[in-house]
């Protein structure tokens, strides 16, 4: 856009719309989300649920190990069914 005033107005409207959509997503889906936007003038705008720092820290943290207890439970439940079929 040629006019910087129009650019700022458009940015402001679009930014508010995006933040509203992220907020709705968090509310309706019980999601955790963060968004960081830089304006044409270099200002930083952010939104996060529950907090931007929390979501970013969680994203950057190493993945937790798989729940081996659940996998052992599933294997134990399926084992009696699988053995008779394999022994014929």
mmCIF file with all atom_site columns, C-alpha atoms in Angstrom:
data_model
loop_
_atom_site.group_PDB
_atom_site.id
_atom_site.type_symbol
_atom_site.label_atom_id
_atom_site.label_alt_id
_atom_site.label_comp_id
_atom_site.label_asym_id
_atom_site.label_entity_id
_atom_site.label_seq_id
_atom_site.pdbx_PDB_ins_code
_atom_site.Cartn_x
_atom_site.Cartn_y
_atom_site.Cartn_z
_atom_site.occupancy
_atom_site.B_iso_or_equiv
_atom_site.pdbx_formal_charge
_atom_site.auth_seq_id
_atom_site.auth_comp_id
_atom_site.auth_asym_id
_atom_site.auth_atom_id
_atom_site.pdbx_PDB_model_num
ATOM 1  C CA . UNK A 1 1  ? 0.000   0.000   0.000  1.00 0.00 ? 1  UNK A CA 1
ATOM 2  C CA . UNK A 1 2  ? 1.307   3.394   -0.934 1.00 0.00 ? 2  UNK A CA 1
ATOM 3  C CA . UNK A 1 3  ? -0.236  5.394   1.912  1.00 0.00 ? 3  UNK A CA 1
ATOM 4  C CA . UNK A 1 4  ? 1.334   4.559   5.279  1.00 0.00 ? 4  UNK A CA 1
ATOM 5  C CA . UNK A 1 5  ? -1.804  5.699   7.113  1.00 0.00 ? 5  UNK A CA 1
ATOM 6  C CA . UNK A 1 6  ? -3.923  3.219   5.148  1.00 0.00 ? 6  UNK A CA 1
ATOM 7  C CA . UNK A 1 7  ? -1.329  0.537   5.787  1.00 0.00 ? 7  UNK A CA 1
ATOM 8  C CA . UNK A 1 8  ? -1.485  1.117   9.554  1.00 0.00 ? 8  UNK A CA 1
ATOM 9  C CA . UNK A 1 9  ? -5.311  1.091   9.594  1.00 0.00 ? 9  UNK A CA 1
ATOM 10 C CA . UNK A 1 10 ? -5.408  -2.127  7.570  1.00 0.00 ? 10 UNK A CA 1
ATOM 11 C CA . UNK A 1 11 ? -2.787  -3.716  9.814  1.00 0.00 ? 11 UNK A CA 1
ATOM 12 C CA . UNK A 1 12 ? -4.711  -2.745  12.941 1.00 0.00 ? 12 UNK A CA 1
ATOM 13 C CA . UNK A 1 13 ? -7.960  -4.252  11.652 1.00 0.00 ? 13 UNK A CA 1
ATOM 14 C CA . UNK A 1 14 ? -6.315  -7.442  10.417 1.00 0.00 ? 14 UNK A CA 1
ATOM 15 C CA . UNK A 1 15 ? -4.268  -7.848  13.585 1.00 0.00 ? 15 UNK A CA 1
ATOM 16 C CA . UNK A 1 16 ? -7.337  -7.533  15.800 1.00 0.00 ? 16 UNK A CA 1
ATOM 17 C CA . UNK A 1 17 ? -9.175  -10.032 13.590 1.00 0.00 ? 17 UNK A CA 1
ATOM 18 C CA . UNK A 1 18 ? -6.367  -12.591 13.790 1.00 0.00 ? 18 UNK A CA 1
ATOM 19 C CA . UNK A 1 19 ? -6.095  -12.210 17.563 1.00 0.00 ? 19 UNK A CA 1
ATOM 20 C CA . UNK A 1 20 ? -9.858  -12.687 17.878 1.00 0.00 ? 20 UNK A CA 1
ATOM 21 C CA . UNK A 1 21 ? -9.704  -15.889 15.797 1.00 0.00 ? 21 UNK A CA 1
ATOM 22 C CA . UNK A 1 22 ? -6.867  -17.282 17.918 1.00 0.00 ? 22 UNK A CA 1
ATOM 23 C CA . UNK A 1 23 ? -8.820  -16.434 21.065 1.00 0.00 ? 23 UNK A CA 1
ATOM 24 C CA . UNK A 1 24 ? -11.906 -18.214 19.707 1.00 0.00 ? 24 UNK A CA 1
ATOM 25 C CA . UNK A 1 25 ? -9.817  -21.265 18.803 1.00 0.00 ? 25 UNK A CA 1
ATOM 26 C CA . UNK A 1 26 ? -8.404  -21.401 22.325 1.00 0.00 ? 26 UNK A CA 1
ATOM 27 C CA . UNK A 1 27 ? -11.853 -21.059 23.876 1.00 0.00 ? 27 UNK A CA 1
ATOM 28 C CA . UNK A 1 28 ? -13.731 -23.491 21.636 1.00 0.00 ? 28 UNK A CA 1
ATOM 29 C CA . UNK A 1 29 ? -11.052 -26.178 21.413 1.00 0.00 ? 29 UNK A CA 1
ATOM 30 C CA . UNK A 1 30 ? -9.307  -25.739 24.760 1.00 0.00 ? 30 UNK A CA 1
ATOM 31 C CA . UNK A 1 31 ? -6.129  -25.098 22.763 1.00 0.00 ? 31 UNK A CA 1
ATOM 32 C CA . UNK A 1 32 ? -2.947  -23.401 23.830 1.00 0.00 ? 32 UNK A CA 1
ATOM 33 C CA . UNK A 1 33 ? -1.745  -20.917 21.219 1.00 0.00 ? 33 UNK A CA 1
ATOM 34 C CA . UNK A 1 34 ? 0.520   -17.915 20.833 1.00 0.00 ? 34 UNK A CA 1
ATOM 35 C CA . UNK A 1 35 ? 0.895   -15.379 18.056 1.00 0.00 ? 35 UNK A CA 1
ATOM 36 C CA . UNK A 1 36 ? 3.500   -12.643 17.693 1.00 0.00 ? 36 UNK A CA 1
ATOM 37 C CA . UNK A 1 37 ? 3.075   -9.962  15.023 1.00 0.00 ? 37 UNK A CA 1
ATOM 38 C CA . UNK A 1 38 ? 5.318   -7.072  14.007 1.00 0.00 ? 38 UNK A CA 1
ATOM 39 C CA . UNK A 1 39 ? 3.593   -3.949  12.704 1.00 0.00 ? 39 UNK A CA 1
ATOM 40 C CA . UNK A 1 40 ? 4.839   -2.057  9.652  1.00 0.00 ? 40 UNK A CA 1
ATOM 41 C CA . UNK A 1 41 ? 6.298   0.460   12.121 1.00 0.00 ? 41 UNK A CA 1
ATOM 42 C CA . UNK A 1 42 ? 8.213   -2.241  13.995 1.00 0.00 ? 42 UNK A CA 1
ATOM 43 C CA . UNK A 1 43 ? 5.982   -2.490  17.086 1.00 0.00 ? 43 UNK A CA 1
ATOM 44 C CA . UNK A 1 44 ? 5.440   -5.958  18.521 1.00 0.00 ? 44 UNK A CA 1
ATOM 45 C CA . UNK A 1 45 ? 1.941   -7.258  19.251 1.00 0.00 ? 45 UNK A CA 1
ATOM 46 C CA . UNK A 1 46 ? 1.321   -10.607 20.893 1.00 0.00 ? 46 UNK A CA 1
ATOM 47 C CA . UNK A 1 47 ? -1.467  -12.801 22.161 1.00 0.00 ? 47 UNK A CA 1
ATOM 48 C CA . UNK A 1 48 ? -1.206  -16.080 24.003 1.00 0.00 ? 48 UNK A CA 1
ATOM 49 C CA . UNK A 1 49 ? -3.399  -18.456 25.896 1.00 0.00 ? 49 UNK A CA 1
ATOM 50 C CA . UNK A 1 50 ? -2.640  -19.039 28.687 1.00 0.00 ? 50 UNK A CA 1
ATOM 51 C CA . UNK A 1 51 ? 0.432   -16.778 28.164 1.00 0.00 ? 51 UNK A CA 1
ATOM 52 C CA . UNK A 1 52 ? 2.780   -16.196 25.232 1.00 0.00 ? 52 UNK A CA 1
ATOM 53 C CA . UNK A 1 53 ? 5.865   -17.139 27.283 1.00 0.00 ? 53 UNK A CA 1
ATOM 54 C CA . UNK A 1 54 ? 4.254   -20.361 28.522 1.00 0.00 ? 54 UNK A CA 1
ATOM 55 C CA . UNK A 1 55 ? 3.263   -21.513 25.023 1.00 0.00 ? 55 UNK A CA 1
ATOM 56 C CA . UNK A 1 56 ? 6.661   -20.679 23.535 1.00 0.00 ? 56 UNK A CA 1
ATOM 57 C CA . UNK A 1 57 ? 8.527   -22.411 26.375 1.00 0.00 ? 57 UNK A CA 1
ATOM 58 C CA . UNK A 1 58 ? 6.344   -25.484 25.938 1.00 0.00 ? 58 UNK A CA 1
ATOM 59 C CA . UNK A 1 59 ? 6.964   -25.471 22.174 1.00 0.00 ? 59 UNK A CA 1
ATOM 60 C CA . UNK A 1 60 ? 10.733  -25.186 22.595 1.00 0.00 ? 60 UNK A CA 1
ATOM 61 C CA . UNK A 1 61 ? 10.974  -27.814 25.357 1.00 0.00 ? 61 UNK A CA 1
ATOM 62 C CA . UNK A 1 62 ? 12.131  -31.292 24.346 1.00 0.00 ? 62 UNK A CA 1
ATOM 63 C CA . UNK A 1 63 ? 9.356   -33.780 23.696 1.00 0.00 ? 63 UNK A CA 1
ATOM 64 C CA . UNK A 1 64 ? 8.470   -35.887 26.739 1.00 0.00 ? 64 UNK A CA 1
ATOM 65 C CA . UNK A 1 65 ? 9.202   -39.621 26.532 1.00 0.00 ? 65 UNK A CA 1
ATOM 66 C CA . UNK A 1 66 ? 6.285   -41.832 25.512 1.00 0.00 ? 66 UNK A CA 1
ATOM 67 C CA . UNK A 1 67 ? 4.133   -43.288 28.262 1.00 0.00 ? 67 UNK A CA 1
ATOM 68 C CA . UNK A 1 68 ? 5.560   -46.819 28.465 1.00 0.00 ? 68 UNK A CA 1
ATOM 69 C CA . UNK A 1 69 ? 3.008   -47.836 31.077 1.00 0.00 ? 69 UNK A CA 1
ATOM 70 C CA . UNK A 1 70 ? 0.172   -47.338 28.608 1.00 0.00 ? 70 UNK A CA 1
ATOM 71 C CA . UNK A 1 71 ? 2.012   -49.228 25.860 1.00 0.00 ? 71 UNK A CA 1
ATOM 72 C CA . UNK A 1 72 ? 2.684   -52.182 28.196 1.00 0.00 ? 72 UNK A CA 1
ATOM 73 C CA . UNK A 1 73 ? -0.988  -52.220 29.186 1.00 0.00 ? 73 UNK A CA 1
ATOM 74 C CA . UNK A 1 74 ? -2.087  -52.300 25.539 1.00 0.00 ? 74 UNK A CA 1
ATOM 75 C CA . UNK A 1 75 ? 0.435   -55.033 24.692 1.00 0.00 ? 75 UNK A CA 1
ATOM 76 C CA . UNK A 1 76 ? -0.717  -57.123 27.656 1.00 0.00 ? 76 UNK A CA 1
ATOM 77 C CA . UNK A 1 77 ? -4.354  -56.743 26.639 1.00 0.00 ? 77 UNK A CA 1
ATOM 78 C CA . UNK A 1 78 ? -3.662  -57.792 23.036 1.00 0.00 ? 78 UNK A CA 1
ATOM 79 C CA . UNK A 1 79 ? -1.180  -60.594 23.791 1.00 0.00 ? 79 UNK A CA 1
ATOM 80 C CA . UNK A 1 80 ? -3.714  -63.358 24.692 1.00 0.00 ? 80 UNK A CA 1
ATOM 81 C CA . UNK A 1 81 ? -5.611  -62.623 21.475 1.00 0.00 ? 81 UNK A CA 1
ATOM 82 C CA . UNK A 1 82 ? -2.508  -62.589 19.277 1.00 0.00 ? 82 UNK A CA 1
ATOM 83 C CA . UNK A 1 83 ? -0.817  -65.784 20.545 1.00 0.00 ? 83 UNK A CA 1
ATOM 84 C CA . UNK A 1 84 ? -3.540  -68.319 19.623 1.00 0.00 ? 84 UNK A CA 1
ATOM 85 C CA . UNK A 1 85 ? -3.742  -66.901 16.107 1.00 0.00 ? 85 UNK A CA 1
ATOM 86 C CA . UNK A 1 86 ? 0.022   -67.188 15.589 1.00 0.00 ? 86 UNK A CA 1
ATOM 87 C CA . UNK A 1 87 ? 0.382   -70.750 16.933 1.00 0.00 ? 87 UNK A CA 1
ATOM 88 C CA . UNK A 1 88 ? -1.838  -72.482 14.339 1.00 0.00 ? 88 UNK A CA 1
#
